[in-house]
Coordinates of N, CA and C in Angstrom, one line a residue:
M29 N -4.1 22.8 -19.8 CA -4.0 21.9 -20.5 C -5.2 20.9 -20.6
R30 N -5.1 20.3 -21.7 CA -6.1 19.6 -22.1 C -6.3 18.1 -21.9
C31 N -7.5 18.1 -20.8 CA -7.7 16.5 -19.9 C -9.3 15.9 -20.5
I32 N -9.2 14.9 -20.6 CA -10.1 13.8 -21.2 C -11.0 13.4 -20.2
I33 N -11.9 14.0 -19.9 CA -12.8 13.2 -18.7 C -14.4 13.0 -19.1
A34 N -14.3 11.7 -18.5 CA -16.1 11.1 -18.9 C -16.3 11.3 -20.6
R35 N -15.1 11.3 -21.6 CA -14.9 11.4 -22.8 C -15.0 12.8 -23.7
F36 N -15.0 13.3 -22.8 CA -15.1 15.2 -23.4 C -13.5 15.7 -22.8
P37 N -13.4 16.5 -23.9 CA -11.8 17.4 -23.6 C -12.2 18.5 -22.9
F38 N -11.6 18.6 -22.0 CA -11.6 20.2 -21.0 C -10.2 20.7 -21.0
D39 N -10.2 22.2 -21.4 CA -8.9 23.1 -21.2 C -9.1 23.3 -19.9
L40 N -8.3 22.7 -19.0 CA -8.0 23.3 -17.7 C -6.9 23.6 -17.4
T41 N -7.0 24.8 -16.5 CA -5.5 25.8 -15.8 C -5.7 25.6 -14.4
K42 N -4.8 25.7 -13.6 CA -4.4 25.6 -12.4 C -5.5 27.0 -11.8
D43 N -5.3 28.1 -12.3 CA -5.9 29.0 -12.0 C -7.6 29.4 -12.0
G44 N -7.7 28.5 -13.5 CA -9.2 28.0 -13.6 C -9.8 26.9 -12.5
V45 N -9.5 26.3 -12.1 CA -9.8 25.2 -11.0 C -10.1 26.0 -9.7
L46 N -8.9 26.9 -9.7 CA -9.3 27.8 -8.4 C -10.5 28.7 -8.1
A47 N -10.5 29.4 -9.3 CA -11.3 30.1 -9.3 C -12.9 29.4 -9.1
A48 N -12.9 28.2 -10.2 CA -14.4 27.5 -9.9 C -14.7 26.8 -8.4
M49 N -13.6 26.5 -7.6 CA -13.9 25.9 -6.7 C -13.5 27.1 -5.4
K50 N -13.6 28.6 -5.9 CA -13.6 29.1 -4.6 C -15.0 29.4 -4.1
G51 N -15.3 29.7 -3.1 CA -16.6 29.6 -2.6 C -17.5 28.2 -2.2
V52 N -16.7 27.3 -2.5 CA -17.4 25.7 -2.6 C -17.0 25.3 -1.2
K53 N -17.9 24.9 -0.6 CA -18.1 24.2 0.9 C -17.2 22.5 0.4
P54 N -16.4 22.3 1.2 CA -15.9 21.0 0.7 C -16.8 20.1 1.7
E55 N -17.3 19.3 0.6 CA -18.0 17.9 1.3 C -17.2 17.4 2.3
L56 N -17.8 15.8 3.0 CA -17.0 14.7 3.8 C -16.2 14.2 2.9
V57 N -14.8 13.9 3.0 CA -14.0 13.3 2.3 C -14.5 11.6 2.7
T58 N -14.6 10.9 2.2 CA -14.6 9.4 2.4 C -13.6 8.6 1.5
G59 N -13.5 9.0 0.3 CA -12.4 8.7 -0.9 C -11.2 9.2 -1.2
D60 N -11.0 9.2 -2.3 CA -10.0 10.1 -3.0 C -10.1 11.2 -2.4
S61 N -9.1 12.4 -2.5 CA -9.4 13.6 -2.2 C -8.0 14.4 -3.1
V62 N -8.3 15.5 -3.2 CA -7.7 16.7 -3.5 C -7.7 17.7 -3.0
V63 N -6.1 18.4 -2.5 CA -6.1 19.5 -1.9 C -5.9 20.7 -2.9
I64 N -7.2 21.5 -2.7 CA -6.9 22.9 -3.6 C -7.2 24.0 -2.4
G65 N -6.3 24.6 -2.8 CA -6.0 25.9 -1.4 C -5.7 25.5 -0.2
R66 N -6.3 25.6 0.5 CA -6.3 25.3 2.1 C -7.1 24.1 2.2
R67 N -8.0 23.9 1.4 CA -8.9 22.8 1.7 C -9.1 21.6 0.9
Q68 N -9.9 20.5 1.5 CA -9.8 19.4 1.2 C -10.9 18.6 0.3
Y69 N -11.0 18.6 -0.7 CA -12.2 18.1 -1.2 C -12.3 16.4 -2.1
P70 N -13.4 16.2 -2.0 CA -13.4 14.9 -2.4 C -13.3 15.1 -4.1
V71 N -12.5 13.9 -4.9 CA -12.3 14.1 -6.1 C -13.5 14.3 -7.0
K72 N -14.6 13.7 -6.7 CA -15.9 13.7 -7.3 C -16.4 14.9 -7.6
Q73 N -16.6 15.5 -6.3 CA -17.0 17.0 -6.1 C -16.2 18.1 -6.8
V74 N -14.9 17.8 -6.9 CA -14.1 19.0 -7.8 C -14.4 18.6 -9.1
G75 N -14.5 17.3 -9.5 CA -14.9 16.9 -11.0 C -16.1 17.4 -11.5
A76 N -17.4 17.3 -10.6 CA -18.6 17.8 -10.7 C -18.9 19.4 -11.1
V77 N -17.9 19.9 -10.5 CA -17.6 21.7 -10.5 C -17.2 21.8 -11.4
I78 N -15.9 21.4 -12.1 CA -15.2 22.0 -13.0 C -15.6 21.5 -14.5
T79 N -16.4 20.2 -14.5 CA -17.0 19.8 -15.8 C -18.5 19.9 -16.1
R80 N -19.1 20.3 -14.7 CA -20.5 20.6 -15.1 C -21.5 19.1 -15.2
Q81 N -20.8 18.4 -15.1 CA -21.4 17.1 -15.4 C -21.8 16.1 -14.2
D82 N -22.7 14.9 -14.2 CA -23.2 14.1 -13.0 C -22.1 13.0 -12.6
R83 N -21.9 13.4 -11.5 CA -20.7 12.5 -10.8 C -20.9 11.0 -11.3
R84 N -21.9 10.3 -11.5 CA -22.0 9.0 -12.4 C -21.1 9.1 -13.7
D85 N -20.8 10.1 -14.3 CA -20.4 10.0 -15.5 C -18.8 10.0 -15.9
F86 N -18.1 10.5 -14.6 CA -16.7 10.4 -14.8 C -16.2 9.3 -13.6
S87 N -15.1 9.2 -13.6 CA -14.6 8.2 -12.6 C -13.4 9.1 -11.6
A88 N -13.1 8.8 -10.7 CA -12.2 9.3 -9.6 C -11.0 9.5 -10.1
G89 N -10.8 8.5 -10.8 CA -9.3 8.1 -11.6 C -9.3 9.3 -12.5
E90 N -9.7 9.6 -13.4 CA -9.9 10.8 -14.0 C -9.7 12.0 -13.5
V91 N -10.6 12.4 -13.0 CA -10.3 13.7 -12.0 C -8.8 13.5 -11.3
T92 N -8.8 12.5 -10.7 CA -7.1 12.7 -10.1 C -6.3 12.9 -10.6
R93 N -5.9 12.0 -12.2 CA -5.2 12.0 -13.0 C -5.0 13.5 -13.5
A94 N -6.2 14.0 -13.7 CA -6.4 15.7 -14.4 C -5.7 16.5 -13.2
M95 N -6.2 16.4 -12.3 CA -5.7 17.5 -11.0 C -4.1 17.0 -10.6
T96 N -3.5 15.8 -10.6 CA -2.1 15.7 -10.4 C -1.5 16.4 -11.5
R97 N -1.7 16.3 -12.6 CA -0.9 16.8 -14.2 C -1.4 18.4 -14.0
L98 N -1.9 18.9 -13.3 CA -2.3 20.5 -12.9 C -1.5 20.9 -11.6
G99 N -1.0 20.1 -11.2 CA -0.1 20.3 -9.9 C -0.8 20.2 -8.4
F100 N -1.9 19.8 -8.4 CA -2.7 20.0 -7.1 C -2.2 18.3 -6.5
T101 N -2.2 18.6 -5.6 CA -2.0 17.3 -4.4 C -3.0 16.5 -4.0
C102 N -2.8 15.0 -4.4 CA -4.3 14.3 -4.5 C -3.6 13.2 -3.4
H103 N -5.0 12.8 -2.6 CA -4.5 11.3 -1.8 C -5.5 10.4 -2.2
T104 N -5.1 9.2 -1.9 CA -5.8 8.2 -2.3 C -6.7 7.6 -1.2
A105 N -7.8 7.3 -1.3 CA -8.7 6.7 -0.3 C -7.5 5.2 0.4
E106 N -7.5 5.7 1.9 CA -7.3 4.6 2.9 C -7.8 3.5 2.9
T107 N -7.6 2.2 2.7 CA -8.2 1.0 2.8 C -8.1 0.7 4.2
E108 N -9.1 0.0 4.9 CA -9.3 -0.5 6.1 C -8.9 -2.0 6.3
A109 N -7.9 -2.2 6.8 CA -7.4 -3.9 7.1 C -8.6 -4.4 7.7
A110 N -8.7 -6.0 7.3 CA -9.3 -6.7 7.9 C -9.4 -6.7 9.3
P111 N -10.3 -6.5 10.2 CA -9.9 -7.3 11.6 C -9.2 -8.3 12.0
A112 N -8.2 -8.5 12.8 CA -7.8 -10.0 13.0 C -8.9 -10.4 14.0
E113 N -8.7 -12.0 14.0 CA -9.8 -12.7 14.9 C -9.0 -12.4 16.2
A114 N -9.9 -12.3 17.1 CA -9.3 -12.1 18.6 C -9.4 -13.5 19.0
L115 N -7.8 -13.8 19.9 CA -7.8 -14.6 20.8 C -8.5 -14.8 22.1
T116 N -8.8 -16.2 22.1 CA -9.0 -16.2 23.6 C -8.3 -16.3 24.7
P117 N -8.6 -15.9 25.7 CA -7.5 -15.8 26.8 C -6.5 -17.0 26.6
L118 N -7.0 -18.2 26.8 CA -6.4 -19.7 26.6 C -5.2 -19.5 25.8
E119 N -5.7 -19.0 24.3 CA -5.0 -19.1 22.7 C -3.9 -17.8 23.3
A120 N -4.2 -16.5 24.0 CA -3.3 -15.7 24.2 C -2.1 -16.0 25.1
A121 N -2.6 -16.3 26.4 CA -1.9 -17.1 27.2 C -0.6 -18.1 26.6
S122 N -1.7 -19.1 25.9 CA -0.5 -20.0 25.1 C 0.5 -19.4 24.2
A123 N 0.1 -18.6 23.7 CA 0.6 -17.6 22.4 C 1.9 -16.8 23.5
L124 N 1.8 -16.5 24.2 CA 2.8 -16.0 25.2 C 4.0 -16.7 25.9
L125 N 3.6 -18.2 26.1 CA 4.4 -19.0 26.5 C 4.9 -19.7 25.4
G126 N 4.6 -19.6 24.2 CA 5.3 -20.3 23.1 C 4.8 -21.8 23.0
T127 N 3.8 -22.1 23.5 CA 3.1 -23.6 23.2 C 2.1 -23.5 22.5
A128 N 1.7 -24.7 22.0 CA 0.6 -24.9 21.2 C -0.8 -24.8 22.0
T129 N -1.5 -23.9 21.2 CA -3.1 -24.6 21.9 C -3.6 -25.6 21.4
P130 N -4.3 -26.2 22.8 CA -5.1 -27.4 22.3 C -6.6 -27.0 21.7
E131 N -6.8 -28.4 21.0 CA -7.8 -28.1 20.0 C -8.9 -28.7 20.4

């Protein structure tokens, strides 16, 4: 399948990607990832291996789109919710009783 990654056309196949990633140890996944075989790789690592380009030259979205079109399972990065402000003991007790907190 013809895919455009970093403004360059690549003819990628599922078997070609599997062969390229064979023997490559997965790095720690901190963002988007793709499952190839039984392993989960960061999409930037996969893009660097299959295109032989620097990781700064392409986006994770380009590689994710190409891998999805080839039939691989891709996962997006989970964003962490902002931590809620902790209630003081007085505020927590007031909330349980259903009364307004004194200010």
